[in-house]
Coordinates of C-alpha atoms in Angstrom, one line a residue:
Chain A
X1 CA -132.9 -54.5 175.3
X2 CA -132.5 -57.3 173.5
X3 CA -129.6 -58.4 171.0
X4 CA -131.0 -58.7 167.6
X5 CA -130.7 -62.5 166.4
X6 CA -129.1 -63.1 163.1
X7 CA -131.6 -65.2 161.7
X8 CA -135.3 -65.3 162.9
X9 CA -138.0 -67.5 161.3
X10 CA -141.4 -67.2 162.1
X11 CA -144.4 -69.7 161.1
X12 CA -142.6 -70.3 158.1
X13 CA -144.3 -72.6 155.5
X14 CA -143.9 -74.5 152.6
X15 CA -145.7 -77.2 150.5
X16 CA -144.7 -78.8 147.2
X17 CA -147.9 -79.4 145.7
X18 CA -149.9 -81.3 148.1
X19 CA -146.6 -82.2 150.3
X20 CA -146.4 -80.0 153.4
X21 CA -143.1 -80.0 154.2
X22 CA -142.6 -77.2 156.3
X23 CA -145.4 -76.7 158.7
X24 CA -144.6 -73.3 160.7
X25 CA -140.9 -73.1 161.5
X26 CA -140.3 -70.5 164.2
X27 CA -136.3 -70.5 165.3
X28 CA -133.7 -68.3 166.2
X29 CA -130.2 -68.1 165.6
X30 CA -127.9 -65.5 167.5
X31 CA -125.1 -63.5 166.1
X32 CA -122.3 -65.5 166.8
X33 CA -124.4 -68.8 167.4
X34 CA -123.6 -72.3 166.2
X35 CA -127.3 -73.9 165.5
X36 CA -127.7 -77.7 164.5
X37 CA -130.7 -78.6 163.3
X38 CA -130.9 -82.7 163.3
X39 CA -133.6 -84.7 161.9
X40 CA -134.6 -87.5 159.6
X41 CA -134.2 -87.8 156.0
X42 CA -137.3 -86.0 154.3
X43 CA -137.9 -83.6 157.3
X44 CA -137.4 -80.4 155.8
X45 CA -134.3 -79.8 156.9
X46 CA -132.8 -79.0 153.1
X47 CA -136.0 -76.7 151.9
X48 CA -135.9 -74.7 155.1
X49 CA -132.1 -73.8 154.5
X50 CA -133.1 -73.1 151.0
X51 CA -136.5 -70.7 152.3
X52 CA -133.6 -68.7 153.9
X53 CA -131.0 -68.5 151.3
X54 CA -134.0 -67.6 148.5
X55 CA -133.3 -70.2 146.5
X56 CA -137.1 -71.3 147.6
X57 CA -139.6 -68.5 148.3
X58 CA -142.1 -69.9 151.7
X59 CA -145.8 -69.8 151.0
X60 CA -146.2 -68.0 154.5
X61 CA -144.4 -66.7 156.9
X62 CA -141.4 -64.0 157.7
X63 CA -137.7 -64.9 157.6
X64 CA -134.9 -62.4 159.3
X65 CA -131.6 -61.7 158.8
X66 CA -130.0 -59.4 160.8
X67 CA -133.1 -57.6 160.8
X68 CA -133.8 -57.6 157.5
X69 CA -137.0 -59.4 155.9
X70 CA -135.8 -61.5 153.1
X71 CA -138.7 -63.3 152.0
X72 CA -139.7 -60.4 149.7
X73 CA -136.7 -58.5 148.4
X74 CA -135.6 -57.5 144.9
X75 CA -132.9 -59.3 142.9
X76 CA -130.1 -56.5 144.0
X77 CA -130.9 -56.2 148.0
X78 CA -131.1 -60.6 148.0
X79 CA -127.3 -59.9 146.5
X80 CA -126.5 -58.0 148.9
X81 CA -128.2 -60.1 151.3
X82 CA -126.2 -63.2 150.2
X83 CA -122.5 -62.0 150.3
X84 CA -123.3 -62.5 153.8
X85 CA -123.9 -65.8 153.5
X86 CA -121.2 -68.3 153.2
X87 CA -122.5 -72.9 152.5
X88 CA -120.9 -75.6 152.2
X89 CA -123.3 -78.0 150.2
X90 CA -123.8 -81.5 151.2
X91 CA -122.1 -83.1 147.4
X92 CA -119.9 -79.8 147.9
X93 CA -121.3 -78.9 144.9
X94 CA -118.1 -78.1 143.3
X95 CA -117.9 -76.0 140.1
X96 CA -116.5 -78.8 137.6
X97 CA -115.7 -76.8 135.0
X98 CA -113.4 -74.4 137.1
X99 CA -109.7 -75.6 139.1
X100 CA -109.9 -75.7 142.5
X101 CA -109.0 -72.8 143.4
X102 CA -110.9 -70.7 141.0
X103 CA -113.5 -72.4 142.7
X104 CA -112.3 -71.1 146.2
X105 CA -111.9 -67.7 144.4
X106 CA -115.3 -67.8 142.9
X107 CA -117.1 -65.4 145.2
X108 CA -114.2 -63.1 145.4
X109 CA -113.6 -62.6 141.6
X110 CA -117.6 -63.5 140.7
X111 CA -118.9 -61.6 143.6
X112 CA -116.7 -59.0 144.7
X113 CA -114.8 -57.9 141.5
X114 CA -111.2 -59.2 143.3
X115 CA -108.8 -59.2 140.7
X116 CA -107.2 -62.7 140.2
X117 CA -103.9 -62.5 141.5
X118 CA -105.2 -61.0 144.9
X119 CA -107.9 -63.7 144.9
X120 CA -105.9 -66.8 143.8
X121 CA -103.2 -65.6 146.8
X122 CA -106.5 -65.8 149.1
X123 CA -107.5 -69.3 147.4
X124 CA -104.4 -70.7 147.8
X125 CA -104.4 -69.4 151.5
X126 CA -107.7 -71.2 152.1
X127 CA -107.0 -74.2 151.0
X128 CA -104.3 -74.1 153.6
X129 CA -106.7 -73.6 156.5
X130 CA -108.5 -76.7 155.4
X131 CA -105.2 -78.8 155.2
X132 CA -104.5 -78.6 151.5
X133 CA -101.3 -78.1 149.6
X134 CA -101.2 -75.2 147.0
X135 CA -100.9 -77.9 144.3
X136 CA -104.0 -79.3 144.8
X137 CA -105.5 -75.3 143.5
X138 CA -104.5 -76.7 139.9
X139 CA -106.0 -79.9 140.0
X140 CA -109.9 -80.3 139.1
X141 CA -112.3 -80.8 141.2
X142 CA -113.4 -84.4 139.8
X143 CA -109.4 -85.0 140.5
X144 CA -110.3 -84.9 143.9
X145 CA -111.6 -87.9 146.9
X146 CA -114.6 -86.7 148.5
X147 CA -113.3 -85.8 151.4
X148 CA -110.9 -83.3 149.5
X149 CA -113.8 -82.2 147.8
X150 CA -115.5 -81.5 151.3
X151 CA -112.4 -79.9 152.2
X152 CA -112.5 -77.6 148.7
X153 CA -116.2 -76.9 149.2
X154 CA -115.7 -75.2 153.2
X155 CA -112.6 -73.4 151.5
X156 CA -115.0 -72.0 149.4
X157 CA -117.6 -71.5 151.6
X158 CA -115.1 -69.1 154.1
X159 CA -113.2 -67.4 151.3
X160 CA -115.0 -64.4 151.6
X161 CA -115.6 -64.4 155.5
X162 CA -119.0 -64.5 155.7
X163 CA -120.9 -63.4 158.8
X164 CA -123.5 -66.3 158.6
X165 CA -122.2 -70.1 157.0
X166 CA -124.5 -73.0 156.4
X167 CA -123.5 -76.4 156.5
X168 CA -125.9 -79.0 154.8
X169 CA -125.0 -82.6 155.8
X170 CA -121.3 -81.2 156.5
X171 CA -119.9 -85.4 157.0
X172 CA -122.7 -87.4 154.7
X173 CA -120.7 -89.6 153.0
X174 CA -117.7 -89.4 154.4
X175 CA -115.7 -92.5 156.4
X176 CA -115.6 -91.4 160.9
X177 CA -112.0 -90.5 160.7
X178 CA -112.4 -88.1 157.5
X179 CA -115.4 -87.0 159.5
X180 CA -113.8 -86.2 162.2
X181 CA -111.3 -84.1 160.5
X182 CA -114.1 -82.2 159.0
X183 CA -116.1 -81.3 162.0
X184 CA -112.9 -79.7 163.5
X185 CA -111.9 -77.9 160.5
X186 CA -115.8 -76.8 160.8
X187 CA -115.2 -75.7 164.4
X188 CA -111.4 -73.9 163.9
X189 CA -112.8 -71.7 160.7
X190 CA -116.1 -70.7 162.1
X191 CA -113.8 -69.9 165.5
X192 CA -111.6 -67.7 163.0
X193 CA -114.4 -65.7 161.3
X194 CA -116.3 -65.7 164.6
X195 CA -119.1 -66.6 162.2
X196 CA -123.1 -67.5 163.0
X197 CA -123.5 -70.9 161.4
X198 CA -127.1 -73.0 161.1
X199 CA -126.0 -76.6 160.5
X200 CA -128.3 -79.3 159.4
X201 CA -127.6 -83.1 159.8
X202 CA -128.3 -86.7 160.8
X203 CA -124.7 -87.6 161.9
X204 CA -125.1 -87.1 165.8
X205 CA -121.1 -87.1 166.5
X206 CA -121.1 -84.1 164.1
X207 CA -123.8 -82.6 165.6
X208 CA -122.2 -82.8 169.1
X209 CA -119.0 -81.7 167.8
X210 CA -120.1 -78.0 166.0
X211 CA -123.1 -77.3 168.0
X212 CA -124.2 -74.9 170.9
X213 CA -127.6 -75.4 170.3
X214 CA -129.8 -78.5 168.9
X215 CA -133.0 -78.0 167.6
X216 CA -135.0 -81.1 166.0
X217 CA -137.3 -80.9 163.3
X218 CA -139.8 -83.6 162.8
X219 CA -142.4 -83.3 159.6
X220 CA -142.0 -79.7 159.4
X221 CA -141.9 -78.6 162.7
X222 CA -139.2 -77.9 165.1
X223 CA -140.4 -80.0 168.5
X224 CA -137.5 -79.6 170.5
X225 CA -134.7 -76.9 171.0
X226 CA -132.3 -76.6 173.7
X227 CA -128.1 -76.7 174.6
X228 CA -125.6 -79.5 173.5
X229 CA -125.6 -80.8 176.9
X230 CA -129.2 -81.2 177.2
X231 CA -130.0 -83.4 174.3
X232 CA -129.1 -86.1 176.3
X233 CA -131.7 -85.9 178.8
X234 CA -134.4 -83.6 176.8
X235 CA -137.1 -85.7 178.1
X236 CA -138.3 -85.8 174.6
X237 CA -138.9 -89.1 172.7
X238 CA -138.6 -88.5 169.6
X239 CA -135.1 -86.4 170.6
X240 CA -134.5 -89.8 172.1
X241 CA -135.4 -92.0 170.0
X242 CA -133.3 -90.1 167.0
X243 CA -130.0 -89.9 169.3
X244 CA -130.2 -93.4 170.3
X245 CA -130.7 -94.1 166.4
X246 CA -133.5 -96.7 167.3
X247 CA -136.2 -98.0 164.8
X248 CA -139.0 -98.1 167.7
X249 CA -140.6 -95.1 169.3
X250 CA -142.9 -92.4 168.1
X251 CA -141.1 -91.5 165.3
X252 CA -142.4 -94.2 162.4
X253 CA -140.7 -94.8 159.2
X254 CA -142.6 -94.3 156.1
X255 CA -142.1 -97.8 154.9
X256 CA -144.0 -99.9 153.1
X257 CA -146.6 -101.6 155.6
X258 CA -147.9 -105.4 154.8
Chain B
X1 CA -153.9 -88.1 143.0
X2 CA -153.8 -90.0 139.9
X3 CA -157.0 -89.5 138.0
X4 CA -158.9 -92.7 136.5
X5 CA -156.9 -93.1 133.4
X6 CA -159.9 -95.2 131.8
X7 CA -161.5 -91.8 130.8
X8 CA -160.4 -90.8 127.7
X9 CA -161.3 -87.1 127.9
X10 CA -159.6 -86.7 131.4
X11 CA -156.5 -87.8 129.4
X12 CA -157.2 -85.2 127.1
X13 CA -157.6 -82.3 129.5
X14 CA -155.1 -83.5 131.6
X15 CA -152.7 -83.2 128.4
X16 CA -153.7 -79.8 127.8
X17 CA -153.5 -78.5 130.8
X18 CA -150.1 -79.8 131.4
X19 CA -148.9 -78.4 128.1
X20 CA -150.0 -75.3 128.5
X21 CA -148.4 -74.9 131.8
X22 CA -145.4 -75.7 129.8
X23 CA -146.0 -73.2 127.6
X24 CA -146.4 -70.9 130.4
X25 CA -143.5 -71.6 132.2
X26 CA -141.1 -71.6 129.2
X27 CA -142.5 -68.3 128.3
X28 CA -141.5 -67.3 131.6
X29 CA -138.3 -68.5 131.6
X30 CA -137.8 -66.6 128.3
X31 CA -139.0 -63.7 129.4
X32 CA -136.4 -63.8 132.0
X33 CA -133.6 -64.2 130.3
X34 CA -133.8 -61.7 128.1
X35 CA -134.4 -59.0 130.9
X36 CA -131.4 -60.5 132.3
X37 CA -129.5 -59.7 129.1
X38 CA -130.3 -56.0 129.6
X39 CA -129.4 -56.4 133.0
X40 CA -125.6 -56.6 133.8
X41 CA -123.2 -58.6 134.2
X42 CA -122.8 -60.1 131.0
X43 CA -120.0 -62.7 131.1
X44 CA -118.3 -61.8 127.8
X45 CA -115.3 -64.8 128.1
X46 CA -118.2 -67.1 128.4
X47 CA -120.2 -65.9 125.6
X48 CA -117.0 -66.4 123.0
X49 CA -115.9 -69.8 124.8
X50 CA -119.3 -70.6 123.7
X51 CA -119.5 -69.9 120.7
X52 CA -116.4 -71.4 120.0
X53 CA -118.0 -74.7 121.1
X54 CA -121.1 -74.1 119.3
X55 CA -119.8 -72.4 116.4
X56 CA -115.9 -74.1 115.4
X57 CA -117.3 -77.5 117.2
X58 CA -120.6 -77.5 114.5
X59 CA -118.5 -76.4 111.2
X60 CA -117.6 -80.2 110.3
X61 CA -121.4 -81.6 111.1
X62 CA -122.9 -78.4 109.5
X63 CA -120.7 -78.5 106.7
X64 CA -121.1 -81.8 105.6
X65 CA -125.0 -82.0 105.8
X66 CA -124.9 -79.3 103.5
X67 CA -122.0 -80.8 101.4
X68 CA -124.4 -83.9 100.7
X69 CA -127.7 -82.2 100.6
X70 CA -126.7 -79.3 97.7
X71 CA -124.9 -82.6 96.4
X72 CA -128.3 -84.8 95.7
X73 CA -130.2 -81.7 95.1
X74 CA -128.3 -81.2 92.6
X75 CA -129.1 -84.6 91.0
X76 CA -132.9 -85.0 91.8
X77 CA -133.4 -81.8 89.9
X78 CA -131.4 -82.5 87.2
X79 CA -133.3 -85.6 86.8
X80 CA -136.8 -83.7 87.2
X81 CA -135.9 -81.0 85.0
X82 CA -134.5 -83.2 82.0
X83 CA -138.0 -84.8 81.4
X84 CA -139.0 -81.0 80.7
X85 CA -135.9 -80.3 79.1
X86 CA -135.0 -77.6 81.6
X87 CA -131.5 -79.0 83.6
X88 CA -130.6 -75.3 82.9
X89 CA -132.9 -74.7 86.5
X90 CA -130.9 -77.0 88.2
X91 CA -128.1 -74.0 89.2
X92 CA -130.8 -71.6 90.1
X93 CA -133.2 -74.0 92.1
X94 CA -130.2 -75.4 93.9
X95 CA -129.4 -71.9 95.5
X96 CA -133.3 -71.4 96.1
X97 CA -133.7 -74.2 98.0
X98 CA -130.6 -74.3 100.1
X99 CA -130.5 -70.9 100.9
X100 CA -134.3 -70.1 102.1
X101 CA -135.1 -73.4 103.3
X102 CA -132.7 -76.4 103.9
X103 CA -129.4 -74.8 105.0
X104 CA -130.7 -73.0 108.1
X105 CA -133.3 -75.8 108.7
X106 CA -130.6 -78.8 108.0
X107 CA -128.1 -76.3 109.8
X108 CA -130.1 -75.8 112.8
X109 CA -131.8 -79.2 113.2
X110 CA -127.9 -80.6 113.6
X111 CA -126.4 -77.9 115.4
X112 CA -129.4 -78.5 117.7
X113 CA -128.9 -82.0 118.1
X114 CA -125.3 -81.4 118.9
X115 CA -126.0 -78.4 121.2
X116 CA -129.4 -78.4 122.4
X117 CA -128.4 -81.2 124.2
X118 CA -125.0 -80.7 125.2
X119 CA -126.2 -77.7 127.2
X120 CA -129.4 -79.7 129.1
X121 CA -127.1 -82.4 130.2
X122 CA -124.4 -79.5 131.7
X123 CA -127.0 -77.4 133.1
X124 CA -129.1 -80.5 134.0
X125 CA -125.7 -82.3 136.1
X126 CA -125.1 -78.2 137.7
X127 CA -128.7 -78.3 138.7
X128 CA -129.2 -82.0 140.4
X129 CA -125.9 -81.5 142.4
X130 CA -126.7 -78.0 143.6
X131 CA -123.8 -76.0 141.9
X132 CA -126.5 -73.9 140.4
X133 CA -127.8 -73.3 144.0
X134 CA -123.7 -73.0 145.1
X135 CA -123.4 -70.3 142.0
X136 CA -126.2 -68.0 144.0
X137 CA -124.8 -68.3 147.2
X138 CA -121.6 -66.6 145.7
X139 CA -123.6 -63.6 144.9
X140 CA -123.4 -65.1 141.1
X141 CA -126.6 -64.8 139.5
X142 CA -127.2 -67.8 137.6
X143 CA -129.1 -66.8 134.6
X144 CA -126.3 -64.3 134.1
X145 CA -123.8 -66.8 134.3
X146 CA -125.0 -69.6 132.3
X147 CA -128.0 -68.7 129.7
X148 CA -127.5 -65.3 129.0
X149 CA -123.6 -66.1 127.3
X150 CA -125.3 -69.6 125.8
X151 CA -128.2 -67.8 124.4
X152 CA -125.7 -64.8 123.2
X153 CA -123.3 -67.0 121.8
X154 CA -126.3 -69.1 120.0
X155 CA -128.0 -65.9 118.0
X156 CA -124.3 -64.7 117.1
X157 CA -122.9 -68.1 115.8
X158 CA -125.8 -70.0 113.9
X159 CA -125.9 -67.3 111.2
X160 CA -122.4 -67.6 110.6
X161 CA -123.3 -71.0 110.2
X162 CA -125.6 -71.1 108.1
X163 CA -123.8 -68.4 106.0
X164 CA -121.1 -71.1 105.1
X165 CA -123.7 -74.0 105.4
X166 CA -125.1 -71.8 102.0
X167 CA -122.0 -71.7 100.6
X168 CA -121.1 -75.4 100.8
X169 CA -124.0 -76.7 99.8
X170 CA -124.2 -74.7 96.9
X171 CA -121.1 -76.1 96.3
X172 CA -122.4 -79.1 96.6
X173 CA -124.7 -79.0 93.8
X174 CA -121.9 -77.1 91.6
X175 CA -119.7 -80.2 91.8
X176 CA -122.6 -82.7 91.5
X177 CA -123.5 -80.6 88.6
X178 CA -120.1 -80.1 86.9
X179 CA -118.5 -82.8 87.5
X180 CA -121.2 -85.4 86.9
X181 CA -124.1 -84.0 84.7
X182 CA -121.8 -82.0 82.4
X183 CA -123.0 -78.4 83.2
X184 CA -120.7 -75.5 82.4
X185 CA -119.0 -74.1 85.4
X186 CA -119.1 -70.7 84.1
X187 CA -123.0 -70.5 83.5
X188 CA -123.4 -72.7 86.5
X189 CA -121.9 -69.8 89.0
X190 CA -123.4 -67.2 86.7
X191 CA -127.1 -68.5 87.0
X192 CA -126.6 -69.2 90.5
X193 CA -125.9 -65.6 91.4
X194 CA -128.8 -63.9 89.1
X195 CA -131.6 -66.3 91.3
X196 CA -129.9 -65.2 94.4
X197 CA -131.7 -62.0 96.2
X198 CA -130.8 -60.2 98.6
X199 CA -134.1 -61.1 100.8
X200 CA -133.1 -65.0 100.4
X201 CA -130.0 -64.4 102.5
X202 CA -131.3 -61.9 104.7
X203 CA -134.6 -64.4 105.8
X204 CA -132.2 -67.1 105.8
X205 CA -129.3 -65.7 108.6
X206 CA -133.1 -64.0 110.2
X207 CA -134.3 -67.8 110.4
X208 CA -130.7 -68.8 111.6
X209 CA -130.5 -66.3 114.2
X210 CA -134.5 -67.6 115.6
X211 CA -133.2 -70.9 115.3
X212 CA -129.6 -70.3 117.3
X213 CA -132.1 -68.6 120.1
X214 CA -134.4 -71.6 120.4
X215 CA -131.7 -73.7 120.3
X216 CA -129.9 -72.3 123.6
X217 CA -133.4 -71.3 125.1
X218 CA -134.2 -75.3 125.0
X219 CA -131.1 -76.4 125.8
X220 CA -130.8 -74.2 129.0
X221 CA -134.5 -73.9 130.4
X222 CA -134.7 -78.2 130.2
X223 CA -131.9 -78.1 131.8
X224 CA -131.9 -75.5 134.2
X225 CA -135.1 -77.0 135.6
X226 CA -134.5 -80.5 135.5
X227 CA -134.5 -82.6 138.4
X228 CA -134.4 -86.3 140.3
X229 CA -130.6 -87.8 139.5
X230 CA -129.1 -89.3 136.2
X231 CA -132.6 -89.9 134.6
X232 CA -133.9 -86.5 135.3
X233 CA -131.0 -85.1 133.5
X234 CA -131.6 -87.8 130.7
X235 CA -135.4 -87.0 130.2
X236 CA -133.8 -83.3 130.2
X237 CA -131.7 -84.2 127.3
X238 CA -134.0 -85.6 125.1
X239 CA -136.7 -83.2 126.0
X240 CA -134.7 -80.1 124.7
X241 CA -133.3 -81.5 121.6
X242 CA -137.2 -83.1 120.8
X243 CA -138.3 -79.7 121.6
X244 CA -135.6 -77.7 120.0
X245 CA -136.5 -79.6 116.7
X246 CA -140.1 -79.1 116.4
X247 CA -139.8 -75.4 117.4
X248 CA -137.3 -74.7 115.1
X249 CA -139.7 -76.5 112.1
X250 CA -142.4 -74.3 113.2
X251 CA -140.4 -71.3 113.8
X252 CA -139.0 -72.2 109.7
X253 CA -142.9 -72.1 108.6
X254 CA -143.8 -68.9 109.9
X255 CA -141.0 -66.8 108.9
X256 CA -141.4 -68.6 105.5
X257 CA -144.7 -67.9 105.4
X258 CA -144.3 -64.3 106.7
X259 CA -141.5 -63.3 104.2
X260 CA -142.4 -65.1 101.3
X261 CA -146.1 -66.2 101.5
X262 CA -147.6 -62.7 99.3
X263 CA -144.8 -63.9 96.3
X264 CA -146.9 -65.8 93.4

């Protein structure tokens, strides 16, 4: 008997007009799993997160999660479906109009019907784990570097321990050091929850840092997939080619040719 | 992809096409949000927060528009009617015209202006850095959140409104006509409210209430679905106040027409 994976796609597509970006994704996260996807700008790295999440529907295809299909469910069960899910957005995506820690709070009070005191004490708690002071909860978030703001948007993205967390470009934009910081304050929390996490990114440090498995994607396809020791000698080029961050090999820029 | 743009009825088509997609997909977008009205949660603090922003914010805009428009009204009929020796209609048309057409037209074209766009560039800046995608992933539904209490607090606050936008710019013309063309203040008031009915005010907070919905609706669907950085959430902008005017003008039309169009 086999141990049901938490997230299962299968020849899952998706095209934006006459774009194929995703051209039959088939991958497999287990419960408890810490998946990094890697892979070039414009890959389909963001839409396939999104295809799982419901925030895009596929054109084909079946997505699982714990079992469940979720490529055709009604507004409540996707509700349901989601307060599993826990994302930390690549911008952080920070509520602007909200303090920092309502922001932290947001799934508990929005979601969950926490009252506020409870869910400001849990906010405040958060922001801990990542390294912040409880002052900071009263600040806005436009008040705050990015890499606070990072820091603000994982706080919010654990707050109501979900089972499964995304992490879209976790370190983009951030200096090595603050990056650093991040990925192990990625690796301590999901630790904690005991959490499945898919990560997607370009930054190979990170990627070596919060991963068990690598997968690559390249133009809508995942072509390699195996442990964070093998990436080094897949015997893949284009895994090569990406790790070794080199402009020649089979992987070709879309640039503008002569 | 581009189709030859030399032929002029490709252009055409294309055009059409296009629009009616629009059409299509604002319809949808609509339809949505109202089912989501019926569906709860409805987020009550953010339905009076906004209509404290739409409503308090508008009252000085609002207020003076109609001020200034009852105000040369006033005058321009005054003028017309002396060369038939009727300035006595100045009172009656003044009301007439303010309260059917221009003060929930005037009203609604400035509140729009002010909020139309207002709530494209927010929705537009919460949908190009994901925190409308954030708000679903906490189990928020984002319609609920952020159209239903805009287009809520909209078709509450415009008739209010345009209820004192009336009553200023009658005002307007009162003082215009007191002050300046020597009308009796008494008669003035008292010919004002025999020409009022009680179908002028009731189509004009009707066409208030239309206008506060497409007002909202613009603001939120342009930018709900805007896209593609700073200049998406510009061209979002300017899209739903452009749009929010012209709809509003035509909404005006047919319920003018509807209500009044069988009076001769």
């Amino acid at each position: 008997m086999s141990i049901q994976p938490m997230i299962e796609m299968n020849g899952v597509t998706k095209a934006f007009g006459p774009k194929k970006v995703l051209r039959g994704i088939d991958l497999k996260v287990d419960k408890g799993q810490s998946l990094v996807i890697i892979g070039g700008s414009g890959t389909g790295k963001s839409v396939m997160l999104k295809c799982i999440l419901g925030l895009l529907s596929p054109d084909a295809g079946s997505i699982k999660v714990d079992g469940t299909e979720v490529t055709k469910l009604s507004a409540r069960d996707r509700k349901k479906i989601l307060s599993k899910f826990g994302m930390l957005f690549q911008g952080a995506a920070l509520f602007d109009s909200l303090p920092v820690w309502k922001n932290v709070a947001f799934g508990l009070i929005q979601g969950k019907g926490m009252n506020k005191a409870e869910a400001r004490e849990i906010a405040i708690e958060k922001l801990r784990r990542v390294g912040l002071t409880p002052d900071v909860g009263d600040l806005s978030p436009a008040e705050l570097s990015g890499g606070m703001q990072k820091r603000v948007g994982l706080a919010r993205a654990i707050a109501s321990e979900p089972e499964v967390i995304f992490f879209d470009e976790p370190t983009t934009g951030l200096d090595p050091i603050m990056s650093d910081v991040i990925n192990d304050l990625i690796v301590e929390c999901v630790q904690d929850l005991g959490a499945t996490t898919l990560s997607i990114t370009h930054d190979m440090a990170s990627a070596r840092k919060i991963a068990d498995r690598v997968a690559m994607i390249y133009e809508g396809k995942i072509i390699w997939e195996g442990g964070k020791q093998e990436v080094d000698h897949s015997g893949n080029d284009y895994v090569d080619q990406f790790i070794h961050g080199s402009a020649h090999g089979p992987i070709q820029m879309q640039l503008l040719k002569p | 992809m581009e189709a030859p743009v030399s032929n002029p009825l490709a252009i055409i088509g294309r055009v059409f096409l296009n629009s009616l997609a629009e059409i299509g997909r604002l319809s949808q977008f609509a339809g949505m949000s109202i089912a989501h009205i019926l569906r709860p949660p409805i987020y009550w603090r953010l339905a009076l927060q906004q209509m404290w922003l739409i409503g308090y914010n508008s009252l000085p805009v609002v207020g003076l528009t109609a001020l200034f428009t009852g105000a040369a009204l006033a005058q321009q009929i005054y003028v017309g009617g002396s060369r038939f020796n009727a300035e006595s209609v100045v009172p009656g048309v003044v009301v007439i015209a303010i309260v059917r057409e221009l003060g929930p037209v005037l009203g609604g074209l400035m509140v729009a202006g002010r909020v139309s766009s207002a709530m494209a560039a927010e929705l537009g800046t919460m949908r190009v850095t994901e925190q409308i995608d954030a708000l679903t992933t906490l189990s928020t539904d984002p319609i609920n959140y952020l159209v239903v209490p805009r287009l809520l607090a909209a078709v509450v606050t415009l008739p209010l409104l345009v209820l004192v936008a009336n009553i200023i710019g009658v005002l307007g013309g009162f003082m215009i006509g007191t002050e300046r063309l020597g009308l009796n203040a008494g008669t003035y008031l008292q010919v004002t409210a025999d020409f009022l009915e009680r179908a002028d005010v009731i189509s004009s907070l009707v066409k208030a209430g239309v206008f506060g919905f497409i007002i909202a609706l613009m603001g939120s669907y342009h930018g709900y679905n805007s896209r593609g950085g700073a200049q998406g959430v510009g061209k979002a902008t300017t899209n739903a106040v452009v749009s929010a005017f012209i709809l509003i003008l035509l909404a005006n039309l047919i319920i003018t027409v509807i209500v009044f169009g069988d009076q001769t």
